[in-house]
PDB file of C-alpha atoms in Angstrom:
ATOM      1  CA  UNK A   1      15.118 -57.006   5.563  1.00 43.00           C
ATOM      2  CA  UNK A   2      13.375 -57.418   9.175  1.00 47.00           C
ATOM      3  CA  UNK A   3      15.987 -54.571   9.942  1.00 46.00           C
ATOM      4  CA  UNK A   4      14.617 -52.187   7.308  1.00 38.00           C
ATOM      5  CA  UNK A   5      11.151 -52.431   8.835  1.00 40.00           C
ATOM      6  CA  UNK A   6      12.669 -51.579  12.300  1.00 43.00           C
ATOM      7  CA  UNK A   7      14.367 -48.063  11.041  1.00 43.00           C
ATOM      8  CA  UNK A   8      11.457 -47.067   8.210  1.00 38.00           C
ATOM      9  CA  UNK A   9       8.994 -46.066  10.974  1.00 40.00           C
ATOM     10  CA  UNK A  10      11.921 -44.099  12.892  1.00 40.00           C
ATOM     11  CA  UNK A  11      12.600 -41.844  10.102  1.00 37.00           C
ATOM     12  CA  UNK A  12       9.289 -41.257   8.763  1.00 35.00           C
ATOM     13  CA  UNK A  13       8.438 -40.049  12.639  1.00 38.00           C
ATOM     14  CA  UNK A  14      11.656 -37.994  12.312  1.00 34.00           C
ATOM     15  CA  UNK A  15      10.657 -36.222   9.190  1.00 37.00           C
ATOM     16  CA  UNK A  16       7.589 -35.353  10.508  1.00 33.00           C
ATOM     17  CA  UNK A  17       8.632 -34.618  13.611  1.00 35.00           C
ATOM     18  CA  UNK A  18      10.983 -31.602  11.421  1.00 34.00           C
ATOM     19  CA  UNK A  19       8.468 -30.433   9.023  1.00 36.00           C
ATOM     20  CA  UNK A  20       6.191 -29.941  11.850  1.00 39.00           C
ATOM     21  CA  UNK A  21       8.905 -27.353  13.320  1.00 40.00           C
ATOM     22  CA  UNK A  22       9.551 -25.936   9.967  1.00 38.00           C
ATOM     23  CA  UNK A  23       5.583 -24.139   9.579  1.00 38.00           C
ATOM     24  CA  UNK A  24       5.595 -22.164  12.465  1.00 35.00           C
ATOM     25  CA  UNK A  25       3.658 -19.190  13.066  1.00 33.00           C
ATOM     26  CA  UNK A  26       5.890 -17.123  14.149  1.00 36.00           C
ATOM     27  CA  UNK A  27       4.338 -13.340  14.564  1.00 51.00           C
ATOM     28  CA  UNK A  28       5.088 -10.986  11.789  1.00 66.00           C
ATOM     29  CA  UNK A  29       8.099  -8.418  12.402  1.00 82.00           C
ATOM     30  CA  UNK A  30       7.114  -5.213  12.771  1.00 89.00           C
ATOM     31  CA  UNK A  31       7.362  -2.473  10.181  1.00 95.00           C
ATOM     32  CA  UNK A  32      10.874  -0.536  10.612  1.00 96.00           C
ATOM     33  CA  UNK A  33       9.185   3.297  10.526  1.00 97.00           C
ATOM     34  CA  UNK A  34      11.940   5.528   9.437  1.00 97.00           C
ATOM     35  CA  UNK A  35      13.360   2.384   6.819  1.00 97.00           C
ATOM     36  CA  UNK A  36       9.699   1.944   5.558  1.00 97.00           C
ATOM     37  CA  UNK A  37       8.951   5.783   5.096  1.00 97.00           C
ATOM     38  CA  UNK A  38      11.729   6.141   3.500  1.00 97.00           C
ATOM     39  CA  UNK A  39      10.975   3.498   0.641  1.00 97.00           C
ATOM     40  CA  UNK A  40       7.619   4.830   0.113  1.00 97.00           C
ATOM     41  CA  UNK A  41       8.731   8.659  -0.188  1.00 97.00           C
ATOM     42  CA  UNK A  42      11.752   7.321  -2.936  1.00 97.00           C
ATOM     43  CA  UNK A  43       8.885   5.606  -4.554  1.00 97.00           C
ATOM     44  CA  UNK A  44       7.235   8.177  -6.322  1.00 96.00           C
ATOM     45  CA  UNK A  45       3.733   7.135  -5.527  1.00 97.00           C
ATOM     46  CA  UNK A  46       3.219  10.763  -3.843  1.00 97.00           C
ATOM     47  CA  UNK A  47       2.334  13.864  -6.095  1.00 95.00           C
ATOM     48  CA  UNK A  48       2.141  16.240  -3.141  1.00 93.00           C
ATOM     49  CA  UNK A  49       5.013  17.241  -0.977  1.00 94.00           C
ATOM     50  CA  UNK A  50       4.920  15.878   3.150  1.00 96.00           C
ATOM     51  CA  UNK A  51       6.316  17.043   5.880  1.00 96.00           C
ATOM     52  CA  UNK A  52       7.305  14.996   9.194  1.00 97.00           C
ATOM     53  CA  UNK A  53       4.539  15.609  11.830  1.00 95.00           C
ATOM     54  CA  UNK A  54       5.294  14.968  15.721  1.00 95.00           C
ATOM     55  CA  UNK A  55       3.896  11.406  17.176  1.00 94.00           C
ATOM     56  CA  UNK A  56       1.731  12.982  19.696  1.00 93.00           C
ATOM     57  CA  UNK A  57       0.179  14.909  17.234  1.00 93.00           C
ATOM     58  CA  UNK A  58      -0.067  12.175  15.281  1.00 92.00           C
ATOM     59  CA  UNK A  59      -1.368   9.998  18.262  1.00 94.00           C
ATOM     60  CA  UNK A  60      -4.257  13.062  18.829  1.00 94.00           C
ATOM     61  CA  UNK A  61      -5.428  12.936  15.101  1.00 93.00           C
ATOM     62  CA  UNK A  62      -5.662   8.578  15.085  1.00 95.00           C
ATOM     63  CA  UNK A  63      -7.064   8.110  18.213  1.00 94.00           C
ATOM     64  CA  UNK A  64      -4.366   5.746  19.090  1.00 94.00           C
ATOM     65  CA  UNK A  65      -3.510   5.861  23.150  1.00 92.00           C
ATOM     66  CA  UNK A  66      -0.010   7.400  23.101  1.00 93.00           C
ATOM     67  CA  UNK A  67       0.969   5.773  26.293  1.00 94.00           C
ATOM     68  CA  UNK A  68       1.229   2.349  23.645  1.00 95.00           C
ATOM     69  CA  UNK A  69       3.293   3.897  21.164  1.00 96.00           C
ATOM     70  CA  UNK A  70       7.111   3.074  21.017  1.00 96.00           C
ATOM     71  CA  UNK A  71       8.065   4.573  17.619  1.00 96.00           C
ATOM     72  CA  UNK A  72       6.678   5.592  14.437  1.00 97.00           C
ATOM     73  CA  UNK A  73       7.276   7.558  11.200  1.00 97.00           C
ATOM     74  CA  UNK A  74       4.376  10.386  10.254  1.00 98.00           C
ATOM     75  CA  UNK A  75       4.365  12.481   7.278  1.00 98.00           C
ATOM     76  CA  UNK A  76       1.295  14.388   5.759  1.00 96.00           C
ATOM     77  CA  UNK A  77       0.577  16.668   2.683  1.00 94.00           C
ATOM     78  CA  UNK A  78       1.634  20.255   2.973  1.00 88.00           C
ATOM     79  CA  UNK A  79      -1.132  21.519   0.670  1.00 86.00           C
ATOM     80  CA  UNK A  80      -3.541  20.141   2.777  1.00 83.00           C
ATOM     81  CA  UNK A  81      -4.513  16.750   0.632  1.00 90.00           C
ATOM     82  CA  UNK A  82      -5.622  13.438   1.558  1.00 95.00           C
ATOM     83  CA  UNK A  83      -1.414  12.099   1.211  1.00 97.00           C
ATOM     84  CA  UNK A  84       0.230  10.785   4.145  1.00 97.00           C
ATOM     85  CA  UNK A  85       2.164   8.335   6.052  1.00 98.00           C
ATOM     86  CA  UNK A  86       1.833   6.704   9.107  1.00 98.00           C
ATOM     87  CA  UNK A  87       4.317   4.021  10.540  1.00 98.00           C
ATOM     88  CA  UNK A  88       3.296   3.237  13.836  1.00 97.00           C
ATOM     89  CA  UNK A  89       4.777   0.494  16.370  1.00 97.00           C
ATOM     90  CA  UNK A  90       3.100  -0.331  19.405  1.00 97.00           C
ATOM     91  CA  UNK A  91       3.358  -2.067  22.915  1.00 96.00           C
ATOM     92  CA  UNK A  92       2.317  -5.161  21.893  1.00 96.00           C
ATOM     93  CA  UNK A  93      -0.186  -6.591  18.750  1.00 96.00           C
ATOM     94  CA  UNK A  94      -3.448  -6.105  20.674  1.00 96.00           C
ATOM     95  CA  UNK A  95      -2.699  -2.080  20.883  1.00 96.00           C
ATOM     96  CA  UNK A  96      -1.936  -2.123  17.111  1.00 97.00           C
ATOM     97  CA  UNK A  97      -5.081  -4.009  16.065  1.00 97.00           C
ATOM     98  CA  UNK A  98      -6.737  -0.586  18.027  1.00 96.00           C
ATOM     99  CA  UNK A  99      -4.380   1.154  16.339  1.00 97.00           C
ATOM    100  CA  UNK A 100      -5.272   0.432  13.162  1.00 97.00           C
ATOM    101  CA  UNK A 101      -9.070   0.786  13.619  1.00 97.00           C
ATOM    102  CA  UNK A 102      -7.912   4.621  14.543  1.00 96.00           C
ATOM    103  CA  UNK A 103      -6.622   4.886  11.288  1.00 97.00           C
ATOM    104  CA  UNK A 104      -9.198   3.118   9.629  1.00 97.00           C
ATOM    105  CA  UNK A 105     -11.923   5.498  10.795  1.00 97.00           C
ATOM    106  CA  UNK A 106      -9.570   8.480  10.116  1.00 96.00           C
ATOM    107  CA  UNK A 107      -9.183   7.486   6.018  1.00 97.00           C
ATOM    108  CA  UNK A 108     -13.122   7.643   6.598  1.00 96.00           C
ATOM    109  CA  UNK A 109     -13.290  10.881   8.255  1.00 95.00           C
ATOM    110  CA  UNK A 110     -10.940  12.035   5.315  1.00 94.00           C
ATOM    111  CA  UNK A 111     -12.940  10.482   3.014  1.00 95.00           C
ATOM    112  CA  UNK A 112     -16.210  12.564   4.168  1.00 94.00           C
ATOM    113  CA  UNK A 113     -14.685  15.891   5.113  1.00 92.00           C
ATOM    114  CA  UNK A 114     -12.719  16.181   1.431  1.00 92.00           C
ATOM    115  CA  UNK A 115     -15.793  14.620  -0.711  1.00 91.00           C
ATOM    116  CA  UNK A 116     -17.177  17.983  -0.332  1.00 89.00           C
ATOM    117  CA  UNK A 117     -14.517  20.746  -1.048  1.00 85.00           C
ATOM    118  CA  UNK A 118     -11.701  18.199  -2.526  1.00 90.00           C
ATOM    119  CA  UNK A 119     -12.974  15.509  -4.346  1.00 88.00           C
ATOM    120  CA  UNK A 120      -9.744  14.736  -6.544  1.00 89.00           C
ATOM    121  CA  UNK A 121      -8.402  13.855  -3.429  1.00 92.00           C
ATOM    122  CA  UNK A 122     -11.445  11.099  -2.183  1.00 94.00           C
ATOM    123  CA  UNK A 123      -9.925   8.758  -4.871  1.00 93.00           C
ATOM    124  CA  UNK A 124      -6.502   8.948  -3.440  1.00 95.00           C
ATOM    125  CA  UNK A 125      -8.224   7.739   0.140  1.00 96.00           C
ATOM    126  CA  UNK A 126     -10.047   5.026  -2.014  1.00 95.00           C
ATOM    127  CA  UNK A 127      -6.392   3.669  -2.887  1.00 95.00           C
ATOM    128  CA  UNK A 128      -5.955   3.675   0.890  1.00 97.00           C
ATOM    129  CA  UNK A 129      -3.094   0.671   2.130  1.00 98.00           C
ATOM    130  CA  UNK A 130      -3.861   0.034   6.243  1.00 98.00           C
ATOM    131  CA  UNK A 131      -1.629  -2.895   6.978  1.00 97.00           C
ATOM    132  CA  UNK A 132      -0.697  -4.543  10.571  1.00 97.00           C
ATOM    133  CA  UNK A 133       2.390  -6.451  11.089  1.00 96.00           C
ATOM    134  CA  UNK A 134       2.894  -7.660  14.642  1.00 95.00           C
ATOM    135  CA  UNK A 135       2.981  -5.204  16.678  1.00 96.00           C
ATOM    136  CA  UNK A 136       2.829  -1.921  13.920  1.00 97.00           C
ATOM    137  CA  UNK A 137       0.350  -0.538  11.339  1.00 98.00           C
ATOM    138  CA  UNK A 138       1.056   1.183   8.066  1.00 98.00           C
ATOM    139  CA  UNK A 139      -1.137   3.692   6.550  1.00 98.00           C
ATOM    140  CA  UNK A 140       0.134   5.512   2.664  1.00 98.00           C
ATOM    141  CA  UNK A 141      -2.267   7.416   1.553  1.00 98.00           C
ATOM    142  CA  UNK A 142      -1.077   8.391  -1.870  1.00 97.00           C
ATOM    143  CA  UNK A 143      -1.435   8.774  -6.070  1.00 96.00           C
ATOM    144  CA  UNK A 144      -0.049   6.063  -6.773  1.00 97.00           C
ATOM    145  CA  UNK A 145      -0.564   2.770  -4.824  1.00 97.00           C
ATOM    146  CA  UNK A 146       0.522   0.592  -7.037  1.00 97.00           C
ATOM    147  CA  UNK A 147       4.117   2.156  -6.520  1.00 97.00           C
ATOM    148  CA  UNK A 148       3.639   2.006  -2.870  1.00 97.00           C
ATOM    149  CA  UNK A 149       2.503  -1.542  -2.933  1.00 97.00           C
ATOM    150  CA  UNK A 150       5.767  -2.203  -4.960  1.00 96.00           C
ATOM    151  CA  UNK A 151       8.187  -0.455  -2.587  1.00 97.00           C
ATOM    152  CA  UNK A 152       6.584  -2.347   0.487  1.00 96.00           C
ATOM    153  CA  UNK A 153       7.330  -5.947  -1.331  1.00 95.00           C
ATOM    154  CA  UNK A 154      10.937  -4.629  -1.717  1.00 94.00           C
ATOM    155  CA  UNK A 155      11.139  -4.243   2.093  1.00 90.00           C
ATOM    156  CA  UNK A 156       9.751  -7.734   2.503  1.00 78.00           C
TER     157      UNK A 156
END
């Protein structure tokens, strides 16, 4: 019995020791921009059609310093609606976290120049998903966000 007492305190450190390693906080993979475009233009959440736009246009119209971005994914409404996609990776998490204050002031600068002439579209910027994982950001602008939302989960 004086033996049990000896190895009790040895495993409860060692189980604590492992479910301390097992909660890490590790940072968040980024979003894959081509794979995650993808899912949210099979997703039917869009009702207008988008066409791919260049990154350094893209860069231009976010405010987001083009010298940081890696990659990305960019589509935007033909006819001139609120609907788009942006998938942007970054240099590092810091340069996303800007990033995604460029596109956070863009859905507002949407928001106010379409109130006006387009207000059908102001509810589709309402709807707005801005996301940032690690060292990307995610903007879908669309009709249906409750699709997107759906086809993002699927991605993981």
């Amino acid at each position: 019995m004086k033996q049990l007492f000896h190895i009790v305190p040895a495993v409860l450190a060692l189980c604590l020791t492992l479910s301390a390693c097992g909660g890490g906080s590790e940072e968040a993979a980024a979003f894959d921009p081509d794979a995650t475009a993808q899912a949210l233009l099979d997703s039917g959440a869009f009702s207008d059609a988008l066409e791919e736009v260049d990154l350094s246009v893209a860069a231009t119209l976010y405010g987001v310093d083009e010298a940081d971005l890696t990659d990305g994914t960019v589509y935007m409404s033909l006819s001139a609606g609120a609907e788009e996609i942006a998938v942007l990776v970054l240099a590092d998490a810091d340069a996303a976290a800007a990033a995604l204050e460029g596109l956070e002031a863009h859905v507002a600068d949407q928001r106010a120049a379409l109130e006006n002439y387009q207000p059908d579209e102001v509810s589709k910027l309402d709807g707005a998903i801005l996301q940032q994982k690690g060292s990307s950001v995610l903007l879908a602008v669309c009709a249906d966000p409750e699709a997107a939302k759906a086809a993002l989960e699927e991605l993981g």
